[in-house]
C-alpha positions as protocol buffer text, in pm:
chain_id: "A"
residue {
  index: 1
  type: MET
  ca { x: -862 y: -165 z: 509 }
}
residue {
  index: 2
  type: SER
  ca { x: -515 y: -221 z: 467 }
}
residue {
  index: 3
  type: TYR
  ca { x: -344 y: -556 z: 617 }
}
residue {
  index: 4
  type: ASP
  ca { x: -160 y: -314 z: 874 }
}
residue {
  index: 5
  type: LYS
  ca { x: -494 y: -194 z: 991 }
}
residue {
  index: 6
  type: PHE
  ca { x: -643 y: -506 z: 1034 }
}
residue {
  index: 7
  type: ASP
  ca { x: -323 y: -687 z: 1243 }
}
residue {
  index: 8
  type: ASP
  ca { x: -325 y: -383 z: 1501 }
}
residue {
  index: 9
  type: LEU
  ca { x: -759 y: -376 z: 1535 }
}
residue {
  index: 10
  type: ILE
  ca { x: -731 y: -775 z: 1566 }
}
residue {
  index: 11
  type: THR
  ca { x: -401 y: -802 z: 1818 }
}
residue {
  index: 12
  type: THR
  ca { x: -571 y: -465 z: 1998 }
}
residue {
  index: 13
  type: GLY
  ca { x: -936 y: -563 z: 1989 }
}
residue {
  index: 14
  type: ALA
  ca { x: -1065 y: -205 z: 1939 }
}
residue {
  index: 15
  type: LEU
  ca { x: -1152 y: 42 z: 1671 }
}
residue {
  index: 16
  type: TYR
  ca { x: -940 y: 306 z: 1567 }
}
residue {
  index: 17
  type: PHE
  ca { x: -1133 y: 641 z: 1595 }
}
residue {
  index: 18
  type: CYS
  ca { x: -946 y: 945 z: 1358 }
}
residue {
  index: 19
  type: ARG
  ca { x: -982 y: 1281 z: 1422 }
}
residue {
  index: 20
  type: SER
  ca { x: -1203 y: 1435 z: 1173 }
}
residue {
  index: 21
  type: ASP
  ca { x: -919 y: 1749 z: 1067 }
}
residue {
  index: 22
  type: LEU
  ca { x: -715 y: 1432 z: 983 }
}
residue {
  index: 23
  type: PHE
  ca { x: -988 y: 1328 z: 675 }
}
residue {
  index: 24
  type: SER
  ca { x: -829 y: 1379 z: 329 }
}
residue {
  index: 25
  type: ASP
  ca { x: -1168 y: 1503 z: 255 }
}
residue {
  index: 26
  type: PRO
  ca { x: -1141 y: 1912 z: 263 }
}
residue {
  index: 27
  type: PHE
  ca { x: -1467 y: 1928 z: 317 }
}
residue {
  index: 28
  type: GLU
  ca { x: -1511 y: 1676 z: 652 }
}
residue {
  index: 29
  type: GLY
  ca { x: -1699 y: 1893 z: 863 }
}
residue {
  index: 30
  type: SER
  ca { x: -1786 y: 2217 z: 697 }
}
residue {
  index: 31
  type: ILE
  ca { x: -2066 y: 2426 z: 658 }
}
residue {
  index: 32
  type: PRO
  ca { x: -2288 y: 2466 z: 343 }
}
residue {
  index: 33
  type: THR
  ca { x: -2324 y: 2731 z: 171 }
}
residue {
  index: 34
  type: LYS
  ca { x: -2631 y: 2866 z: 175 }
}
residue {
  index: 35
  type: ASP
  ca { x: -2587 y: 2786 z: 626 }
}
residue {
  index: 36
  type: VAL
  ca { x: -2287 y: 3036 z: 637 }
}
residue {
  index: 37
  type: GLU
  ca { x: -2509 y: 3249 z: 410 }
}
residue {
  index: 38
  type: LYS
  ca { x: -2770 y: 3240 z: 690 }
}
residue {
  index: 39
  type: ARG
  ca { x: -2524 y: 3259 z: 958 }
}
residue {
  index: 40
  type: GLU
  ca { x: -2402 y: 3567 z: 810 }
}
residue {
  index: 41
  type: ALA
  ca { x: -2713 y: 3763 z: 746 }
}
residue {
  index: 42
  type: ASP
  ca { x: -2823 y: 3611 z: 1149 }
}
residue {
  index: 43
  type: PHE
  ca { x: -2498 y: 3811 z: 1272 }
}
residue {
  index: 44
  type: GLU
  ca { x: -2577 y: 4134 z: 1001 }
}
residue {
  index: 45
  type: ASP
  ca { x: -2943 y: 4148 z: 1220 }
}
residue {
  index: 46
  type: ILE
  ca { x: -2770 y: 4135 z: 1518 }
}
residue {
  index: 47
  type: SER
  ca { x: -2503 y: 4431 z: 1460 }
}
residue {
  index: 48
  type: LYS
  ca { x: -2770 y: 4664 z: 1329 }
}
residue {
  index: 49
  type: LYS
  ca { x: -2959 y: 4636 z: 1700 }
}
residue {
  index: 50
  type: PHE
  ca { x: -2596 y: 4773 z: 1825 }
}
residue {
  index: 51
  type: GLU
  ca { x: -2778 y: 5174 z: 1741 }
}
residue {
  index: 52
  type: ASP
  ca { x: -2436 y: 5391 z: 1974 }
}
residue {
  index: 53
  type: PHE
  ca { x: -2239 y: 5195 z: 1689 }
}
residue {
  index: 54
  type: SER
  ca { x: -2087 y: 5347 z: 1415 }
}
residue {
  index: 55
  type: GLU
  ca { x: -2173 y: 5217 z: 1038 }
}
residue {
  index: 56
  type: ASP
  ca { x: -1735 y: 5126 z: 1064 }
}
residue {
  index: 57
  type: ARG
  ca { x: -1762 y: 4984 z: 1355 }
}
residue {
  index: 58
  type: ARG
  ca { x: -2057 y: 4771 z: 1267 }
}
residue {
  index: 59
  type: GLN
  ca { x: -1861 y: 4634 z: 972 }
}
residue {
  index: 60
  type: SER
  ca { x: -1544 y: 4588 z: 1189 }
}
residue {
  index: 61
  type: TRP
  ca { x: -1798 y: 4365 z: 1459 }
}
residue {
  index: 62
  type: PHE
  ca { x: -1940 y: 4161 z: 1205 }
}
residue {
  index: 63
  type: GLU
  ca { x: -1638 y: 4081 z: 1027 }
}
residue {
  index: 64
  type: GLU
  ca { x: -1468 y: 3990 z: 1329 }
}
residue {
  index: 65
  type: SER
  ca { x: -1792 y: 3789 z: 1450 }
}
residue {
  index: 66
  type: GLN
  ca { x: -1744 y: 3573 z: 1131 }
}
residue {
  index: 67
  type: ILE
  ca { x: -1380 y: 3516 z: 1168 }
}
residue {
  index: 68
  type: ARG
  ca { x: -1393 y: 3431 z: 1546 }
}
residue {
  index: 69
  type: PHE
  ca { x: -1690 y: 3172 z: 1472 }
}
residue {
  index: 70
  type: ARG
  ca { x: -1464 y: 3001 z: 1164 }
}
residue {
  index: 71
  type: ALA
  ca { x: -1243 y: 2943 z: 1451 }
}
residue {
  index: 72
  type: ARG
  ca { x: -1393 y: 2829 z: 1698 }
}
residue {
  index: 73
  type: HIS
  ca { x: -1529 y: 2569 z: 1420 }
}
residue {
  index: 74
  type: ARG
  ca { x: -1258 y: 2461 z: 1331 }
}
residue {
  index: 75
  type: VAL
  ca { x: -1113 y: 2389 z: 1688 }
}
residue {
  index: 76
  type: GLU
  ca { x: -1493 y: 2215 z: 1733 }
}
residue {
  index: 77
  type: MET
  ca { x: -1368 y: 1959 z: 1408 }
}
residue {
  index: 78
  type: GLN
  ca { x: -1070 y: 1867 z: 1691 }
}
residue {
  index: 79
  type: SER
  ca { x: -1322 y: 1714 z: 1920 }
}
residue {
  index: 80
  type: TRP
  ca { x: -1531 y: 1519 z: 1690 }
}
residue {
  index: 81
  type: PHE
  ca { x: -1309 y: 1127 z: 1615 }
}
residue {
  index: 82
  type: ILE
  ca { x: -1503 y: 867 z: 1360 }
}
residue {
  index: 83
  type: ASN
  ca { x: -1498 y: 508 z: 1266 }
}
residue {
  index: 84
  type: CYS
  ca { x: -1602 y: 457 z: 903 }
}
residue {
  index: 85
  type: TRP
  ca { x: -1776 y: 167 z: 754 }
}
residue {
  index: 86
  type: HIS
  ca { x: -1909 y: 103 z: 405 }
}
residue {
  index: 87
  type: LEU
  ca { x: -2287 y: -39 z: 384 }
}
residue {
  index: 88
  type: SER
  ca { x: -2413 y: -234 z: 127 }
}
residue {
  index: 89
  type: GLU
  ca { x: -2595 y: -608 z: 118 }
}
residue {
  index: 90
  type: TYR
  ca { x: -2322 y: -737 z: -141 }
}
residue {
  index: 91
  type: GLU
  ca { x: -1961 y: -641 z: -218 }
}
residue {
  index: 92
  type: SER
  ca { x: -1815 y: -344 z: -426 }
}
residue {
  index: 93
  type: ALA
  ca { x: -1592 y: -354 z: -685 }
}
residue {
  index: 94
  type: GLY
  ca { x: -1594 y: -19 z: -686 }
}
residue {
  index: 95
  type: MET
  ca { x: -1448 y: -53 z: -247 }
}
residue {
  index: 96
  type: TRP
  ca { x: -1225 y: -304 z: -369 }
}
residue {
  index: 97
  type: HIS
  ca { x: -1047 y: -47 z: -615 }
}
residue {
  index: 98
  type: LEU
  ca { x: -1021 y: 279 z: -439 }
}
residue {
  index: 99
  type: TYR
  ca { x: -908 y: 156 z: -46 }
}
residue {
  index: 100
  type: GLY
  ca { x: -790 y: -181 z: -97 }
}
residue {
  index: 101
  type: ASP
  ca { x: -480 y: -297 z: -351 }
}
residue {
  index: 102
  type: LYS
  ca { x: -407 y: -730 z: -422 }
}
residue {
  index: 103
  type: GLU
  ca { x: -166 y: -749 z: -196 }
}
residue {
  index: 104
  type: ASN
  ca { x: -212 y: -588 z: 166 }
}
residue {
  index: 105
  type: THR
  ca { x: -630 y: -559 z: 177 }
}
residue {
  index: 106
  type: VAL
  ca { x: -902 y: -732 z: 403 }
}
residue {
  index: 107
  type: SER
  ca { x: -1234 y: -610 z: 463 }
}
residue {
  index: 108
  type: ILE
  ca { x: -1486 y: -749 z: 781 }
}
residue {
  index: 109
  type: GLN
  ca { x: -1855 y: -852 z: 776 }
}
residue {
  index: 110
  type: SER
  ca { x: -2067 y: -681 z: 1009 }
}
residue {
  index: 111
  type: THR
  ca { x: -2452 y: -616 z: 1029 }
}
residue {
  index: 112
  type: TYR
  ca { x: -2568 y: -261 z: 1105 }
}
residue {
  index: 113
  type: ALA
  ca { x: -2779 y: -400 z: 1430 }
}
residue {
  index: 114
  type: THR
  ca { x: -2508 y: -521 z: 1550 }
}
residue {
  index: 115
  type: PHE
  ca { x: -2227 y: -258 z: 1538 }
}
residue {
  index: 116
  type: LYS
  ca { x: -2455 y: -42 z: 1678 }
}
residue {
  index: 117
  type: GLU
  ca { x: -2508 y: -327 z: 1985 }
}
residue {
  index: 118
  type: LEU
  ca { x: -2186 y: -319 z: 2083 }
}
residue {
  index: 119
  type: LEU
  ca { x: -2067 y: -19 z: 2002 }
}
residue {
  index: 120
  type: PRO
  ca { x: -1978 y: 159 z: 2457 }
}
residue {
  index: 121
  type: ASP
  ca { x: -2220 y: 445 z: 2479 }
}
residue {
  index: 122
  type: PHE
  ca { x: -2010 y: 760 z: 2505 }
}
residue {
  index: 123
  type: SER
  ca { x: -2015 y: 660 z: 2116 }
}
residue {
  index: 124
  type: PHE
  ca { x: -2294 y: 640 z: 1823 }
}
residue {
  index: 125
  type: ILE
  ca { x: -2414 y: 553 z: 1486 }
}
residue {
  index: 126
  type: SER
  ca { x: -2530 y: 728 z: 1158 }
}
residue {
  index: 127
  type: MET
  ca { x: -2546 y: 708 z: 834 }
}
residue {
  index: 128
  type: VAL
  ca { x: -2375 y: 965 z: 582 }
}
residue {
  index: 129
  type: LYS
  ca { x: -2608 y: 1182 z: 422 }
}
residue {
  index: 130
  type: TYR
  ca { x: -2472 y: 1305 z: 81 }
}
residue {
  index: 131
  type: ILE
  ca { x: -2585 y: 1674 z: -21 }
}
residue {
  index: 132
  type: ASP
  ca { x: -2482 y: 1954 z: -247 }
}
residue {
  index: 133
  type: TYR
  ca { x: -2264 y: 2192 z: -57 }
}
residue {
  index: 134
  type: ARG
  ca { x: -2338 y: 2476 z: -303 }
}
residue {
  index: 135
  type: THR
  ca { x: -2716 y: 2502 z: -270 }
}
residue {
  index: 136
  type: ASP
  ca { x: -2831 y: 2240 z: 17 }
}
residue {
  index: 137
  type: SER
  ca { x: -2847 y: 2307 z: 400 }
}
residue {
  index: 138
  type: LEU
  ca { x: -2815 y: 2131 z: 719 }
}
residue {
  index: 139
  type: LEU
  ca { x: -3056 y: 2369 z: 900 }
}
residue {
  index: 140
  type: ARG
  ca { x: -3327 y: 2164 z: 1030 }
}
residue {
  index: 141
  type: GLY
  ca { x: -3582 y: 2377 z: 1284 }
}
residue {
  index: 142
  type: GLY
  ca { x: -3186 y: 2461 z: 1458 }
}
residue {
  index: 143
  type: TRP
  ca { x: -2893 y: 2370 z: 1437 }
}
residue {
  index: 144
  type: ASN
  ca { x: -2718 y: 2037 z: 1581 }
}
residue {
  index: 145
  type: ILE
  ca { x: -2352 y: 2041 z: 1633 }
}
residue {
  index: 146
  type: ALA
  ca { x: -2319 y: 1677 z: 1470 }
}
residue {
  index: 147
  type: GLU
  ca { x: -2417 y: 1721 z: 1129 }
}
residue {
  index: 148
  type: PRO
  ca { x: -2164 y: 1833 z: 958 }
}
residue {
  index: 149
  type: PHE
  ca { x: -2002 y: 1546 z: 1134 }
}
residue {
  index: 150
  type: LYS
  ca { x: -2261 y: 1280 z: 931 }
}
residue {
  index: 151
  type: THR
  ca { x: -2278 y: 1485 z: 584 }
}
residue {
  index: 152
  type: LYS
  ca { x: -2071 y: 1418 z: 280 }
}
residue {
  index: 153
  type: ARG
  ca { x: -2050 y: 1593 z: -60 }
}
residue {
  index: 154
  type: LEU
  ca { x: -2237 y: 1398 z: -327 }
}
residue {
  index: 155
  type: SER
  ca { x: -1940 y: 1337 z: -532 }
}
residue {
  index: 156
  type: TYR
  ca { x: -1861 y: 1022 z: -225 }
}
residue {
  index: 157
  type: GLU
  ca { x: -2211 y: 854 z: -259 }
}
residue {
  index: 158
  type: HIS
  ca { x: -2087 y: 593 z: -394 }
}
residue {
  index: 159
  type: GLU
  ca { x: -1901 y: 530 z: -14 }
}
residue {
  index: 160
  type: LYS
  ca { x: -2258 y: 424 z: 92 }
}
residue {
  index: 161
  type: GLU
  ca { x: -2073 y: 482 z: 426 }
}
residue {
  index: 162
  type: ILE
  ca { x: -2218 y: 440 z: 841 }
}
residue {
  index: 163
  type: ARG
  ca { x: -1979 y: 603 z: 1089 }
}
residue {
  index: 164
  type: ALA
  ca { x: -1963 y: 558 z: 1453 }
}
residue {
  index: 165
  type: LEU
  ca { x: -1865 y: 905 z: 1660 }
}
residue {
  index: 166
  type: ILE
  ca { x: -1711 y: 1027 z: 1958 }
}
residue {
  index: 167
  type: ASN
  ca { x: -1724 y: 1368 z: 2071 }
}
residue {
  index: 168
  type: ASP
  ca { x: -1408 y: 1447 z: 2335 }
}
residue {
  index: 169
  type: ASP
  ca { x: -1569 y: 1754 z: 2417 }
}
residue {
  index: 170
  type: ASP
  ca { x: -1725 y: 1598 z: 2736 }
}
residue {
  index: 171
  type: LEU
  ca { x: -1471 y: 1583 z: 2932 }
}
residue {
  index: 172
  type: ASP
  ca { x: -1703 y: 1255 z: 3077 }
}
residue {
  index: 173
  type: ILE
  ca { x: -1626 y: 1094 z: 2768 }
}
residue {
  index: 174
  type: LYS
  ca { x: -1286 y: 1227 z: 2782 }
}
residue {
  index: 175
  type: GLU
  ca { x: -1156 y: 1034 z: 3060 }
}
residue {
  index: 176
  type: LYS
  ca { x: -1379 y: 673 z: 2997 }
}
residue {
  index: 177
  type: LEU
  ca { x: -1115 y: 697 z: 2633 }
}
residue {
  index: 178
  type: GLY
  ca { x: -829 y: 674 z: 2923 }
}
residue {
  index: 179
  type: LYS
  ca { x: -700 y: 1014 z: 2895 }
}
residue {
  index: 180
  type: THR
  ca { x: -574 y: 1250 z: 3154 }
}
residue {
  index: 181
  type: LEU
  ca { x: -729 y: 1577 z: 3200 }
}
residue {
  index: 182
  type: ASN
  ca { x: -538 y: 1890 z: 3190 }
}
residue {
  index: 183
  type: ALA
  ca { x: -572 y: 2186 z: 3425 }
}
residue {
  index: 184
  type: SER
  ca { x: -793 y: 2366 z: 3254 }
}
residue {
  index: 185
  type: GLU
  ca { x: -1020 y: 2103 z: 3203 }
}
residue {
  index: 186
  type: LEU
  ca { x: -980 y: 1998 z: 3557 }
}
residue {
  index: 187
  type: LYS
  ca { x: -1119 y: 2323 z: 3658 }
}
residue {
  index: 188
  type: ARG
  ca { x: -1382 y: 2396 z: 3385 }
}
residue {
  index: 189
  type: LYS
  ca { x: -1500 y: 1990 z: 3534 }
}
residue {
  index: 190
  type: ARG
  ca { x: -1454 y: 2057 z: 3887 }
}
residue {
  index: 191
  type: GLU
  ca { x: -1612 y: 2479 z: 3909 }
}
residue {
  index: 192
  type: GLY
  ca { x: -1839 y: 2451 z: 3561 }
}
residue {
  index: 193
  type: GLY
  ca { x: -1854 y: 2788 z: 3329 }
}
residue {
  index: 194
  type: PRO
  ca { x: -1749 y: 2953 z: 3008 }
}
residue {
  index: 195
  type: TYR
  ca { x: -1417 y: 2693 z: 2869 }
}
residue {
  index: 196
  type: ILE
  ca { x: -1168 y: 2770 z: 2575 }
}
residue {
  index: 197
  type: LYS
  ca { x: -1097 y: 2488 z: 2439 }
}
residue {
  index: 198
  type: GLY
  ca { x: -764 y: 2451 z: 2262 }
}
residue {
  index: 199
  type: GLN
  ca { x: -593 y: 2286 z: 1994 }
}
residue {
  index: 200
  type: ASN
  ca { x: -656 y: 1878 z: 2039 }
}
residue {
  index: 201
  type: ASP
  ca { x: -341 y: 1715 z: 2033 }
}
residue {
  index: 202
  type: ILE
  ca { x: -490 y: 1339 z: 2021 }
}
residue {
  index: 203
  type: LYS
  ca { x: -494 y: 1216 z: 1708 }
}
residue {
  index: 204
  type: GLY
  ca { x: -735 y: 917 z: 1767 }
}
residue {
  index: 205
  type: TYR
  ca { x: -845 y: 683 z: 1983 }
}
residue {
  index: 206
  type: LYS
  ca { x: -836 y: 292 z: 2063 }
}
residue {
  index: 207
  type: VAL
  ca { x: -1213 y: 234 z: 2116 }
}
residue {
  index: 208
  type: SER
  ca { x: -1264 y: -153 z: 2256 }
}
residue {
  index: 209
  type: ILE
  ca { x: -1513 y: -387 z: 2108 }
}
residue {
  index: 210
  type: ASP
  ca { x: -1618 y: -713 z: 2167 }
}
residue {
  index: 211
  type: LEU
  ca { x: -1477 y: -862 z: 1780 }
}
residue {
  index: 212
  type: GLN
  ca { x: -1537 y: -1195 z: 1851 }
}
residue {
  index: 213
  type: SER
  ca { x: -1934 y: -1072 z: 1819 }
}
residue {
  index: 214
  type: LEU
  ca { x: -1895 y: -776 z: 1567 }
}
residue {
  index: 215
  type: ILE
  ca { x: -1699 y: -991 z: 1320 }
}
residue {
  index: 216
  type: GLN
  ca { x: -1957 y: -1205 z: 1106 }
}
residue {
  index: 217
  type: SER
  ca { x: -1669 y: -1304 z: 782 }
}
residue {
  index: 218
  type: ILE
  ca { x: -1341 y: -1228 z: 660 }
}
residue {
  index: 219
  type: ARG
  ca { x: -1282 y: -1131 z: 337 }
}
residue {
  index: 220
  type: VAL
  ca { x: -970 y: -1153 z: 143 }
}
residue {
  index: 221
  type: PRO
  ca { x: -965 y: -905 z: -203 }
}
residue {
  index: 222
  type: PRO
  ca { x: -1066 y: -1022 z: -538 }
}
residue {
  index: 223
  type: ASN
  ca { x: -750 y: -1245 z: -672 }
}
residue {
  index: 224
  type: ALA
  ca { x: -559 y: -1284 z: -333 }
}
residue {
  index: 225
  type: SER
  ca { x: -338 y: -1530 z: -332 }
}
residue {
  index: 226
  type: ASN
  ca { x: -355 y: -1843 z: -121 }
}
residue {
  index: 227
  type: ASP
  ca { x: -42 y: -1753 z: 79 }
}
residue {
  index: 228
  type: GLN
  ca { x: -226 y: -1385 z: 163 }
}
residue {
  index: 229
  type: LYS
  ca { x: -518 y: -1590 z: 335 }
}
residue {
  index: 230
  type: ASP
  ca { x: -343 y: -1799 z: 471 }
}
residue {
  index: 231
  type: LYS
  ca { x: -164 y: -1485 z: 634 }
}
residue {
  index: 232
  type: VAL
  ca { x: -549 y: -1378 z: 760 }
}
residue {
  index: 233
  type: LYS
  ca { x: -594 y: -1696 z: 913 }
}
residue {
  index: 234
  type: ALA
  ca { x: -293 y: -1765 z: 1090 }
}
residue {
  index: 235
  type: LEU
  ca { x: -314 y: -1429 z: 1293 }
}
residue {
  index: 236
  type: ILE
  ca { x: -670 y: -1448 z: 1351 }
}
residue {
  index: 237
  type: ARG
  ca { x: -650 y: -1796 z: 1519 }
}
residue {
  index: 238
  type: LYS
  ca { x: -390 y: -1615 z: 1730 }
}
residue {
  index: 239
  type: PHE
  ca { x: -660 y: -1445 z: 1931 }
}
residue {
  index: 240
  type: GLY
  ca { x: -914 y: -1743 z: 1914 }
}
residue {
  index: 241
  type: PHE
  ca { x: -1127 y: -1688 z: 1621 }
}
residue {
  index: 242
  type: ASP
  ca { x: -1261 y: -1948 z: 1415 }
}
residue {
  index: 243
  type: SER
  ca { x: -959 y: -1959 z: 1076 }
}
residue {
  index: 244
  type: ASN
  ca { x: -1259 y: -2072 z: 864 }
}
residue {
  index: 245
  type: ILE
  ca { x: -1476 y: -1679 z: 871 }
}
residue {
  index: 246
  type: VAL
  ca { x: -1198 y: -1627 z: 605 }
}
residue {
  index: 247
  type: GLN
  ca { x: -1330 y: -1599 z: 289 }
}
residue {
  index: 248
  type: ARG
  ca { x: -1240 y: -1513 z: -80 }
}
residue {
  index: 249
  type: SER
  ca { x: -1407 y: -1255 z: -228 }
}
residue {
  index: 250
  type: GLU
  ca { x: -1752 y: -1279 z: -396 }
}
residue {
  index: 251
  type: ILE
  ca { x: -1652 y: -1146 z: -695 }
}
residue {
  index: 252
  type: ASP
  ca { x: -1378 y: -1399 z: -741 }
}
residue {
  index: 253
  type: VAL
  ca { x: -1639 y: -1615 z: -887 }
}
residue {
  index: 254
  type: ASP
  ca { x: -1579 y: -1811 z: -1228 }
}
residue {
  index: 255
  type: PRO
  ca { x: -1830 y: -1705 z: -1501 }
}
residue {
  index: 256
  type: VAL
  ca { x: -2057 y: -1923 z: -1690 }
}
residue {
  index: 257
  type: TYR
  ca { x: -2041 y: -1890 z: -2055 }
}
């Protein structure tokens, strides 16, 4: 992560969960072609049961239903918030290259089990599955609304990503995250029944976590200067961390000839 994000993490003691539709990957939260075709076939079958409809009316209903479904899914994407990690037993030069730079990057290290244990009960953790969106399917005996947000294209497989996810469509969760419910949400919580979700103006959530337990080591990037390492040490000392957990990248070792 950038040093600025690291500074914010240490200062606030909170992980940042970004809204899914704000990631740079245009396929984030999308549905594979095969599943879209299955959905369209299902709606086509439903339309044929409307015996009183003319063919033009059936076609119009089908097209409008697909437009509504796509619009609802795009709104649903705004309910999912994600915090991303790289899962590996060793450092990756490729990940340093893609997500860092020599002067302004820090990496924190933990374990899957520790991360999972420390997350609040309204969040869950998942390994990302990498698929071919042209030929693969997310349907496994039914539709899981979280599945598109745990899946990425094969071209991202090098990331070996795990994610912590939050869905703030659950109003109890939204309140736990410190957000005030609007009038429509309060009515839904009080009375139940149908609820039409509008645009979400929340771009992300900061979720408090026990950083002292989470962070096992902190790495500065390959070829980082001593000043950069000292800067990281000085910051974490202010918040009660042992500065000895700050280490140089394992990639920095000298070769033997």
